[in-house]
Amino acid sequence: VEGAEMGVIAQSFSDLGWASCTARLLRSFSWDAKERAFEVLDIGLTHGSPLIAVCGPYATADAAAWNQNSELDVGFPEREDYDGVLYLVHGEPATAKDRYQDAAGWIVLAGISQDGKERFVALALEKSNTQLVHMCLEDGRLNISLILPKQIYPISACSEMIDLPQMQITCGVGDIEFAHLKLREMILQAIPLRARDYSAPLIVDTWGFGTNVNQDLVSKVADTAKELELEVLTIDKGWEKIVGEWQPGPHFQDGMLGLSEITSRSGTRLGLWASLGNADPLSRVAIEHPDWIATWRGKVQVVSHRTSSLCMGHGPVIEYLAAQLAHLANNGLTWLLHDFETISRCDSALHDHPQGLGEDWAVRGWYRLLSEFRAQFSDVWIENCWNGGRPLDLQMIAHHDTTIGDDWCDVRHNAVAKVGLGQYLPAHWCSSYMSDQNSLTLRSQLAIYAVGGPWILMGDIPNWSAEKLKLAKRVIEVYRTWRSIFPEGSVRWAELTGWQADARWRADQEVLAISFVHESGKELMACVVTEQLGGSEIRWHPVYKGAVRITDEFTGETRDYDESEIVAGIAISTSSADGHLLSAVPRTTIEG
């Protein structure tokens, strides 16, 4: 690009006859750009000026570094106050005008051909490695190249890679919505058979208490989980003896057996958080095997919660972690929530991987570990929470049963994430984390979580008020009613009039309205009015344009509407900040 060498081209695609083209990217969540949520971004390709999507485990930070200087090497931060939440500290996260854009591993491009027809290209990356998707429109030709960046993959070492990263591509005549349809088909084919059609579970997770968890607290949480008829109880960070040693600490005096008994009594299954790719410097594994720790440019990485990274490109590490996981699965684990830095960069000469190819081999090691674990313990379901839901590509999809939607545990960010991911994934595949946001009304706290799942409650449920418990039971009932059809629909922005959203639907909008839309025309709409709008009225327009029955799911009140009334829209009050949960079911379905 402009005379600078970017790396090794792994795959190329070229298509002639384009007059204009816009690329649509999904920015994965990242703690170094945490305000963006799962933001969808449209960028027009300017003649002769490339757009470069950076995909992979460190995409946000890599893009920031290369926008500052495309020749910049990528190291890890050395600030004294660094706590491992940010991956790299070079420059600022990409804005819409920047050349390098961090992106999920699936992209659609749509535009107009030189004969005036709409046309598209949809692509999905096969692997979780760091990769660049170089897109350029020049002289009517759309060129797309998949590049291994030289800063990560030494050019001389690329011949040692057994399998180069690849991308699936489809193209043809159609608009951007048709392009998304074709892309969803690729992604759905990658979803494991068991995870293509299941009822997204109701889960309670202890992160509402942070790491201040113990056996007595978990027992109290389990009691309320039983009252709410929740299905999985996940003990988040804090249960472990120390990061790197995956066994209960002394504050869980009855060990794994005690945890299994607690969950059994409450009617829930046992879930556990784990950061398998990390080890505390004081853990036994780090002390006994310092040679297993990943190093990059001669330095040990300091990552989340000041832990070190284990190099999963090194065979003995995978053997160790396989034994740790097998022990948990043999002692009651049914839901694995993995987090922190799973895929590390490493150039250590002490490891099995070729020099400089540690990240590529770590990807192989990680997915080998998951594949063998899933084959041996098919009853354990696996959630991708890797530092907020990254990376997003076909390889991640193929080895998991769901992925996190928002690591903020925030109503507003969850709404944006559900729609961002919802363009690509079915509604039962986007986990949403719910905390206690007591500054919001109870309806505002709960409404969004009825739409898509799994729904993961992370609040202090043992101390919820009777009023909140009662309303939560009602919304949980709605969730249970709809979740059986989540796999056959998607989450999108609800159609509103009377109020204009920002073009990018950021999390700071005054109104956030999302809908689960089923292929039958059924629609479940959640709307949160985040601030009073002076009594103005907005109207919701259901997707189905025939006669429908509208139900206020908070109150149970129903009313039948004819087609003209639906076209005119359903009034939603904005005289106060509150939440709304409405469903629309075609009357032909009800009568049938």
CSV table of C-alpha atoms in Angstrom, one decimal, residues 173-510:
chain,number,residue,atom,x,y,z
A,173,VAL,CA,-26.7,-9.7,-8.1
A,174,GLY,CA,-28.6,-8.3,-5.1
A,175,ASP,CA,-28.7,-5.6,-2.4
A,176,ILE,CA,-27.0,-5.4,0.9
A,177,GLU,CA,-29.9,-7.3,2.7
A,178,PHE,CA,-29.5,-10.1,0.3
A,179,ALA,CA,-25.8,-10.1,0.9
A,180,HIS,CA,-26.4,-10.5,4.6
A,181,LEU,CA,-28.8,-13.4,3.9
A,182,LYS,CA,-26.0,-15.2,1.9
A,183,LEU,CA,-23.5,-14.4,4.7
A,184,ARG,CA,-25.8,-15.8,7.4
A,185,GLU,CA,-26.0,-19.0,5.3
A,186,MET,CA,-22.2,-19.4,5.5
A,187,ILE,CA,-22.2,-18.7,9.2
A,188,LEU,CA,-25.2,-21.0,10.0
A,189,GLN,CA,-23.4,-23.8,8.2
A,190,ALA,CA,-20.5,-23.4,10.6
A,191,ILE,CA,-22.6,-23.6,13.7
A,192,PRO,CA,-22.3,-27.1,15.4
A,193,LEU,CA,-25.3,-29.3,14.8
A,194,ARG,CA,-26.3,-29.4,18.5
A,195,ALA,CA,-26.2,-25.6,18.7
A,196,ARG,CA,-28.3,-24.8,15.6
A,197,ASP,CA,-31.6,-25.3,17.3
A,198,TYR,CA,-31.8,-25.3,21.0
A,199,SER,CA,-33.7,-23.4,23.7
A,200,ALA,CA,-31.3,-20.7,24.9
A,201,PRO,CA,-31.0,-21.3,28.7
A,202,LEU,CA,-31.7,-19.0,31.6
A,203,ILE,CA,-28.5,-18.6,33.5
A,204,VAL,CA,-27.5,-16.8,36.8
A,205,ASP,CA,-23.9,-15.8,37.1
A,206,THR,CA,-22.0,-14.6,40.2
A,207,TRP,CA,-20.2,-11.7,38.5
A,208,GLY,CA,-22.6,-9.3,40.2
A,209,PHE,CA,-20.5,-9.9,43.3
A,210,GLY,CA,-17.2,-9.6,41.5
A,211,THR,CA,-14.6,-12.0,42.9
A,212,ASN,CA,-16.1,-11.8,46.4
A,213,VAL,CA,-17.7,-15.2,46.1
A,214,ASN,CA,-17.7,-18.2,48.5
A,215,GLN,CA,-19.7,-21.4,49.0
A,216,ASP,CA,-22.3,-19.8,51.3
A,217,LEU,CA,-23.0,-16.9,48.8
A,218,VAL,CA,-23.3,-19.4,45.9
A,219,SER,CA,-25.8,-21.4,48.0
A,220,LYS,CA,-28.0,-18.2,48.5
A,221,VAL,CA,-27.8,-17.4,44.8
A,222,ALA,CA,-28.9,-21.0,44.1
A,223,ASP,CA,-32.0,-20.6,46.4
A,224,THR,CA,-33.2,-17.6,44.4
A,225,ALA,CA,-32.3,-19.4,41.1
A,226,LYS,CA,-34.6,-22.2,42.2
A,227,GLU,CA,-37.4,-19.7,42.8
A,228,LEU,CA,-37.0,-18.1,39.4
A,229,GLU,CA,-36.6,-21.6,37.8
A,230,LEU,CA,-33.3,-20.8,36.2
A,231,GLU,CA,-31.4,-23.5,34.5
A,232,VAL,CA,-27.7,-22.9,34.8
A,233,LEU,CA,-25.7,-21.4,37.7
A,234,THR,CA,-22.3,-20.1,36.6
A,235,ILE,CA,-19.7,-19.2,39.2
A,236,ASP,CA,-17.6,-16.5,37.7
A,237,LYS,CA,-14.0,-15.5,38.5
A,238,GLY,CA,-13.1,-15.9,42.1
A,239,TRP,CA,-14.1,-19.6,42.6
A,240,GLU,CA,-10.6,-20.8,41.5
A,241,LYS,CA,-7.7,-21.4,43.8
A,242,ILE,CA,-5.6,-19.2,41.5
A,243,VAL,CA,-5.7,-18.4,37.8
A,244,GLY,CA,-3.9,-21.3,36.2
A,245,GLU,CA,-4.9,-23.9,38.7
A,246,TRP,CA,-8.5,-24.9,37.9
A,247,GLN,CA,-9.8,-26.2,41.2
A,248,PRO,CA,-12.0,-24.5,43.9
A,249,GLY,CA,-10.2,-22.4,46.4
A,250,PRO,CA,-10.4,-22.8,50.2
A,251,HIS,CA,-13.4,-20.5,50.3
A,252,PHE,CA,-15.3,-23.4,48.7
A,253,GLN,CA,-14.7,-25.8,51.5
A,254,ASP,CA,-16.6,-28.7,50.0
A,255,GLY,CA,-14.8,-28.5,46.6
A,256,MET,CA,-16.4,-29.5,43.3
A,257,LEU,CA,-18.6,-32.0,45.1
A,258,GLY,CA,-20.1,-29.2,47.2
A,259,LEU,CA,-20.8,-27.1,44.1
A,260,SER,CA,-22.4,-30.0,42.3
A,261,GLU,CA,-24.7,-30.6,45.3
A,262,ILE,CA,-25.7,-26.9,45.5
A,263,THR,CA,-26.7,-26.8,41.9
A,264,SER,CA,-28.4,-30.1,42.0
A,265,ARG,CA,-30.6,-28.9,44.9
A,266,SER,CA,-31.6,-25.8,43.0
A,267,GLY,CA,-32.4,-27.6,39.8
A,268,THR,CA,-29.6,-25.8,37.9
A,269,ARG,CA,-26.6,-27.1,36.1
A,270,LEU,CA,-23.1,-26.2,37.2
A,271,GLY,CA,-21.2,-23.6,35.1
A,272,LEU,CA,-17.7,-22.3,35.8
A,273,TRP,CA,-15.7,-19.4,34.5
A,274,ALA,CA,-12.1,-20.1,33.4
A,275,SER,CA,-9.3,-18.2,31.7
A,276,LEU,CA,-7.5,-21.3,30.4
A,277,GLY,CA,-5.0,-19.3,28.4
A,278,ASN,CA,-3.7,-17.4,31.5
A,279,ALA,CA,-1.7,-18.2,34.6
A,280,ASP,CA,-1.0,-16.0,37.6
A,281,PRO,CA,2.8,-15.6,38.1
A,282,LEU,CA,2.3,-17.1,41.6
A,283,SER,CA,0.4,-20.2,40.3
A,284,ARG,CA,2.1,-23.5,40.5
A,285,VAL,CA,2.0,-24.0,36.7
A,286,ALA,CA,3.8,-20.7,36.2
A,287,ILE,CA,6.4,-21.4,38.8
A,288,GLU,CA,7.1,-25.0,37.8
A,289,HIS,CA,6.9,-24.3,34.0
A,290,PRO,CA,8.2,-20.8,33.3
A,291,ASP,CA,9.1,-22.0,29.9
A,292,TRP,CA,5.4,-22.5,29.0
A,293,ILE,CA,4.8,-18.7,29.3
A,294,ALA,CA,4.3,-16.8,26.0
A,295,THR,CA,6.8,-14.1,25.2
A,296,TRP,CA,6.7,-11.6,22.5
A,297,ARG,CA,9.6,-9.6,21.3
A,298,GLY,CA,11.5,-11.0,24.3
A,299,LYS,CA,9.0,-9.9,27.0
A,300,VAL,CA,6.5,-11.8,29.0
A,301,GLN,CA,3.0,-10.4,28.3
A,302,VAL,CA,1.2,-8.9,31.2
A,303,VAL,CA,-2.5,-9.4,30.4
A,304,SER,CA,-5.9,-9.4,32.2
A,305,HIS,CA,-5.7,-9.1,36.0
A,306,ARG,CA,-1.9,-9.0,35.7
A,307,THR,CA,-1.7,-12.6,34.7
A,308,SER,CA,0.7,-14.1,32.1
A,309,SER,CA,-0.3,-15.9,28.9
A,310,LEU,CA,0.3,-19.6,28.5
A,311,CYS,CA,1.4,-20.4,24.9
A,312,MET,CA,-1.2,-22.7,23.4
A,313,GLY,CA,1.1,-23.3,20.5
A,314,HIS,CA,3.2,-25.4,22.8
A,315,GLY,CA,2.2,-29.0,23.1
A,316,PRO,CA,2.7,-29.5,26.9
A,317,VAL,CA,0.4,-26.6,27.6
A,318,ILE,CA,-2.5,-28.2,25.7
A,319,GLU,CA,-1.9,-31.5,27.5
A,320,TYR,CA,-2.0,-29.7,30.9
A,321,LEU,CA,-5.2,-27.9,30.1
A,322,ALA,CA,-6.9,-31.0,28.7
A,323,ALA,CA,-6.3,-32.7,32.1
A,324,GLN,CA,-7.6,-29.7,34.0
A,325,LEU,CA,-10.8,-29.5,31.9
A,326,ALA,CA,-11.3,-33.3,32.1
A,327,HIS,CA,-11.1,-33.1,35.9
A,328,LEU,CA,-13.8,-30.4,36.0
A,329,ALA,CA,-16.1,-32.2,33.5
A,330,ASN,CA,-15.8,-35.4,35.5
A,331,ASN,CA,-16.9,-33.6,38.6
A,332,GLY,CA,-20.0,-31.8,37.5
A,333,LEU,CA,-19.1,-29.1,35.0
A,334,THR,CA,-21.9,-28.6,32.4
A,335,TRP,CA,-21.3,-25.0,31.2
A,336,LEU,CA,-17.8,-23.7,30.4
A,337,LEU,CA,-17.5,-19.9,30.2
A,338,HIS,CA,-14.0,-19.1,28.9
A,339,ASP,CA,-12.5,-15.6,29.1
A,340,PHE,CA,-9.3,-13.5,29.0
A,341,GLU,CA,-6.6,-13.9,26.5
A,342,THR,CA,-7.0,-17.3,24.9
A,343,ILE,CA,-4.9,-16.8,21.8
A,344,SER,CA,-1.5,-15.4,22.5
A,345,ARG,CA,1.3,-14.1,20.4
A,346,CYS,CA,4.6,-15.8,21.0
A,347,ASP,CA,8.0,-15.9,19.5
A,348,SER,CA,9.7,-18.0,22.1
A,349,ALA,CA,12.4,-20.3,20.8
A,350,LEU,CA,11.6,-22.7,23.6
A,351,HIS,CA,8.3,-23.8,22.2
A,352,ASP,CA,7.0,-26.4,19.7
A,353,HIS,CA,5.8,-23.8,17.2
A,354,PRO,CA,8.1,-22.4,14.5
A,355,GLN,CA,9.9,-19.2,15.4
A,356,GLY,CA,7.5,-16.2,15.0
A,357,LEU,CA,4.4,-18.3,14.3
A,358,GLY,CA,3.2,-18.7,17.9
A,359,GLU,CA,-0.1,-17.0,17.3
A,360,ASP,CA,-1.0,-19.3,14.4
A,361,TRP,CA,-0.1,-22.4,16.4
A,362,ALA,CA,-1.9,-21.1,19.5
A,363,VAL,CA,-5.0,-20.9,17.4
A,364,ARG,CA,-4.5,-24.5,16.3
A,365,GLY,CA,-3.8,-25.6,19.9
A,366,TRP,CA,-6.8,-23.9,21.3
A,367,TYR,CA,-9.3,-25.3,18.9
A,368,ARG,CA,-7.7,-28.8,19.1
A,369,LEU,CA,-8.2,-28.6,22.8
A,370,LEU,CA,-11.9,-27.6,22.4
A,371,SER,CA,-12.5,-30.2,19.7
A,372,GLU,CA,-11.1,-33.1,21.8
A,373,PHE,CA,-12.9,-31.8,24.9
A,374,ARG,CA,-16.3,-31.6,23.1
A,375,ALA,CA,-15.9,-35.1,21.7
A,376,GLN,CA,-15.1,-36.5,25.1
A,377,PHE,CA,-17.6,-34.5,27.1
A,378,SER,CA,-20.5,-33.7,24.8
A,379,ASP,CA,-22.8,-32.7,27.7
A,380,VAL,CA,-20.6,-29.6,28.5
A,381,TRP,CA,-21.7,-26.5,26.6
A,382,ILE,CA,-19.2,-23.8,25.8
A,383,GLU,CA,-19.6,-20.1,25.8
A,384,ASN,CA,-17.2,-17.7,24.1
A,385,CYS,CA,-16.6,-14.8,26.4
A,386,TRP,CA,-13.0,-14.2,25.2
A,387,ASN,CA,-12.5,-10.6,26.5
A,388,GLY,CA,-15.9,-9.5,25.5
A,389,GLY,CA,-16.7,-11.8,22.6
A,390,ARG,CA,-13.7,-11.9,20.3
A,391,PRO,CA,-12.7,-13.1,17.8
A,392,LEU,CA,-15.7,-13.6,15.5
A,393,ASP,CA,-15.0,-15.9,12.6
A,394,LEU,CA,-16.2,-19.3,11.3
A,395,GLN,CA,-13.6,-21.2,13.5
A,396,MET,CA,-14.9,-19.7,16.7
A,397,ILE,CA,-18.5,-20.4,15.7
A,398,ALA,CA,-17.7,-24.0,14.9
A,399,HIS,CA,-16.3,-24.8,18.3
A,400,HIS,CA,-18.8,-23.0,20.6
A,401,ASP,CA,-22.5,-23.0,21.4
A,402,THR,CA,-23.0,-19.3,22.0
A,403,THR,CA,-21.0,-16.1,22.2
A,404,ILE,CA,-21.2,-13.1,24.5
A,405,GLY,CA,-23.2,-10.1,23.3
A,406,ASP,CA,-22.0,-7.4,25.7
A,407,ASP,CA,-19.4,-7.4,28.4
A,408,TRP,CA,-20.7,-4.1,29.9
A,409,CYS,CA,-23.7,-6.0,31.4
A,410,ASP,CA,-25.6,-2.8,30.4
A,411,VAL,CA,-29.1,-2.4,28.9
A,412,ARG,CA,-28.1,0.1,26.3
A,413,HIS,CA,-25.0,-1.7,25.1
A,414,ASN,CA,-26.8,-5.0,25.1
A,415,ALA,CA,-29.4,-3.5,22.7
A,416,VAL,CA,-26.7,-2.4,20.3
A,417,ALA,CA,-24.9,-5.7,20.6
A,418,LYS,CA,-28.0,-7.8,20.0
A,419,VAL,CA,-28.7,-6.0,16.7
A,420,GLY,CA,-25.0,-5.9,15.6
A,421,LEU,CA,-24.6,-9.6,16.2
A,422,GLY,CA,-28.2,-10.2,15.1
A,423,GLN,CA,-27.4,-9.3,11.5
A,424,TYR,CA,-25.1,-12.4,11.4
A,425,LEU,CA,-26.2,-14.8,14.1
A,426,PRO,CA,-29.6,-16.3,15.0
A,427,ALA,CA,-31.2,-14.9,18.1
A,428,HIS,CA,-30.4,-17.9,20.3
A,429,TRP,CA,-26.7,-17.4,19.8
A,430,CYS,CA,-26.1,-14.1,21.5
A,431,SER,CA,-25.6,-14.3,25.3
A,432,SER,CA,-26.7,-11.1,27.1
A,433,TYR,CA,-25.4,-10.2,30.5
A,434,MET,CA,-27.8,-8.4,32.9
A,435,SER,CA,-26.6,-6.5,35.9
A,436,ASP,CA,-28.5,-4.5,38.5
A,437,GLN,CA,-29.0,-1.1,37.0
A,438,ASN,CA,-31.0,0.5,39.8
A,439,SER,CA,-30.9,3.9,38.2
A,440,LEU,CA,-33.4,2.5,35.6
A,441,THR,CA,-37.0,1.5,36.2
A,442,LEU,CA,-37.6,-2.2,36.6
A,443,ARG,CA,-39.2,-2.4,33.2
A,444,SER,CA,-36.2,-0.7,31.6
A,445,GLN,CA,-33.9,-3.1,33.4
A,446,LEU,CA,-35.7,-6.2,32.2
A,447,ALA,CA,-37.3,-5.6,28.8
A,448,ILE,CA,-34.3,-5.9,26.5
A,449,TYR,CA,-33.4,-9.3,28.0
A,450,ALA,CA,-36.5,-11.0,26.8
A,451,VAL,CA,-35.3,-10.6,23.2
A,452,GLY,CA,-32.7,-13.3,22.2
A,453,GLY,CA,-30.4,-15.2,24.5
A,454,PRO,CA,-29.0,-17.0,26.4
A,455,TRP,CA,-30.2,-14.6,29.2
A,456,ILE,CA,-27.6,-14.4,31.9
A,457,LEU,CA,-28.6,-12.6,35.2
A,458,MET,CA,-25.6,-11.1,36.9
A,459,GLY,CA,-27.3,-9.2,39.7
A,460,ASP,CA,-27.7,-9.6,43.4
A,461,ILE,CA,-30.7,-11.8,43.0
A,462,PRO,CA,-30.9,-13.0,46.6
A,463,ASN,CA,-31.6,-9.4,47.6
A,464,TRP,CA,-34.0,-8.5,44.8
A,465,SER,CA,-37.3,-6.8,46.1
A,466,ALA,CA,-40.5,-8.8,45.9
A,467,GLU,CA,-41.6,-6.4,43.1
A,468,LYS,CA,-38.5,-7.1,41.0
A,469,LEU,CA,-38.8,-10.8,41.5
A,470,LYS,CA,-42.4,-10.7,40.4
A,471,LEU,CA,-41.7,-8.7,37.3
A,472,ALA,CA,-38.7,-10.9,36.5
A,473,LYS,CA,-40.8,-14.0,36.7
A,474,ARG,CA,-43.2,-12.4,34.2
A,475,VAL,CA,-40.5,-11.5,31.7
A,476,ILE,CA,-38.8,-14.9,32.2
A,477,GLU,CA,-42.2,-16.5,31.3
A,478,VAL,CA,-42.3,-14.4,28.1
A,479,TYR,CA,-38.7,-15.4,27.3
A,480,ARG,CA,-39.6,-19.1,27.7
A,481,THR,CA,-42.6,-18.7,25.4
A,482,TRP,CA,-40.5,-17.2,22.6
A,483,ARG,CA,-37.1,-18.9,22.9
A,484,SER,CA,-38.2,-22.1,21.1
A,485,ILE,CA,-38.4,-20.0,17.8
A,486,PHE,CA,-35.3,-17.9,18.4
A,487,PRO,CA,-33.2,-20.1,16.0
A,488,GLU,CA,-35.6,-19.3,13.1
A,489,GLY,CA,-35.4,-15.5,13.4
A,490,SER,CA,-33.1,-12.6,14.0
A,491,VAL,CA,-32.8,-9.5,16.1
A,492,ARG,CA,-33.0,-6.1,14.4
A,493,TRP,CA,-33.9,-2.5,15.2
A,494,ALA,CA,-37.6,-2.1,15.6
A,495,GLU,CA,-39.2,0.2,13.0
A,496,LEU,CA,-40.2,3.5,14.6
A,497,THR,CA,-41.6,6.8,13.5
A,498,GLY,CA,-41.9,10.1,15.5
A,499,TRP,CA,-38.3,9.9,16.5
A,500,GLN,CA,-35.1,9.8,14.5
A,501,ALA,CA,-32.2,7.7,15.6
A,502,ASP,CA,-28.6,8.5,15.0
A,503,ALA,CA,-27.5,6.7,11.8
A,504,ARG,CA,-25.3,4.3,13.8
A,505,TRP,CA,-27.7,3.6,16.6
A,506,ARG,CA,-25.1,4.3,19.4
A,507,ALA,CA,-25.8,3.1,23.0
A,508,ASP,CA,-26.4,6.7,24.1
A,509,GLN,CA,-29.6,7.1,22.1
A,510,GLU,CA,-32.7,8.4,24.0
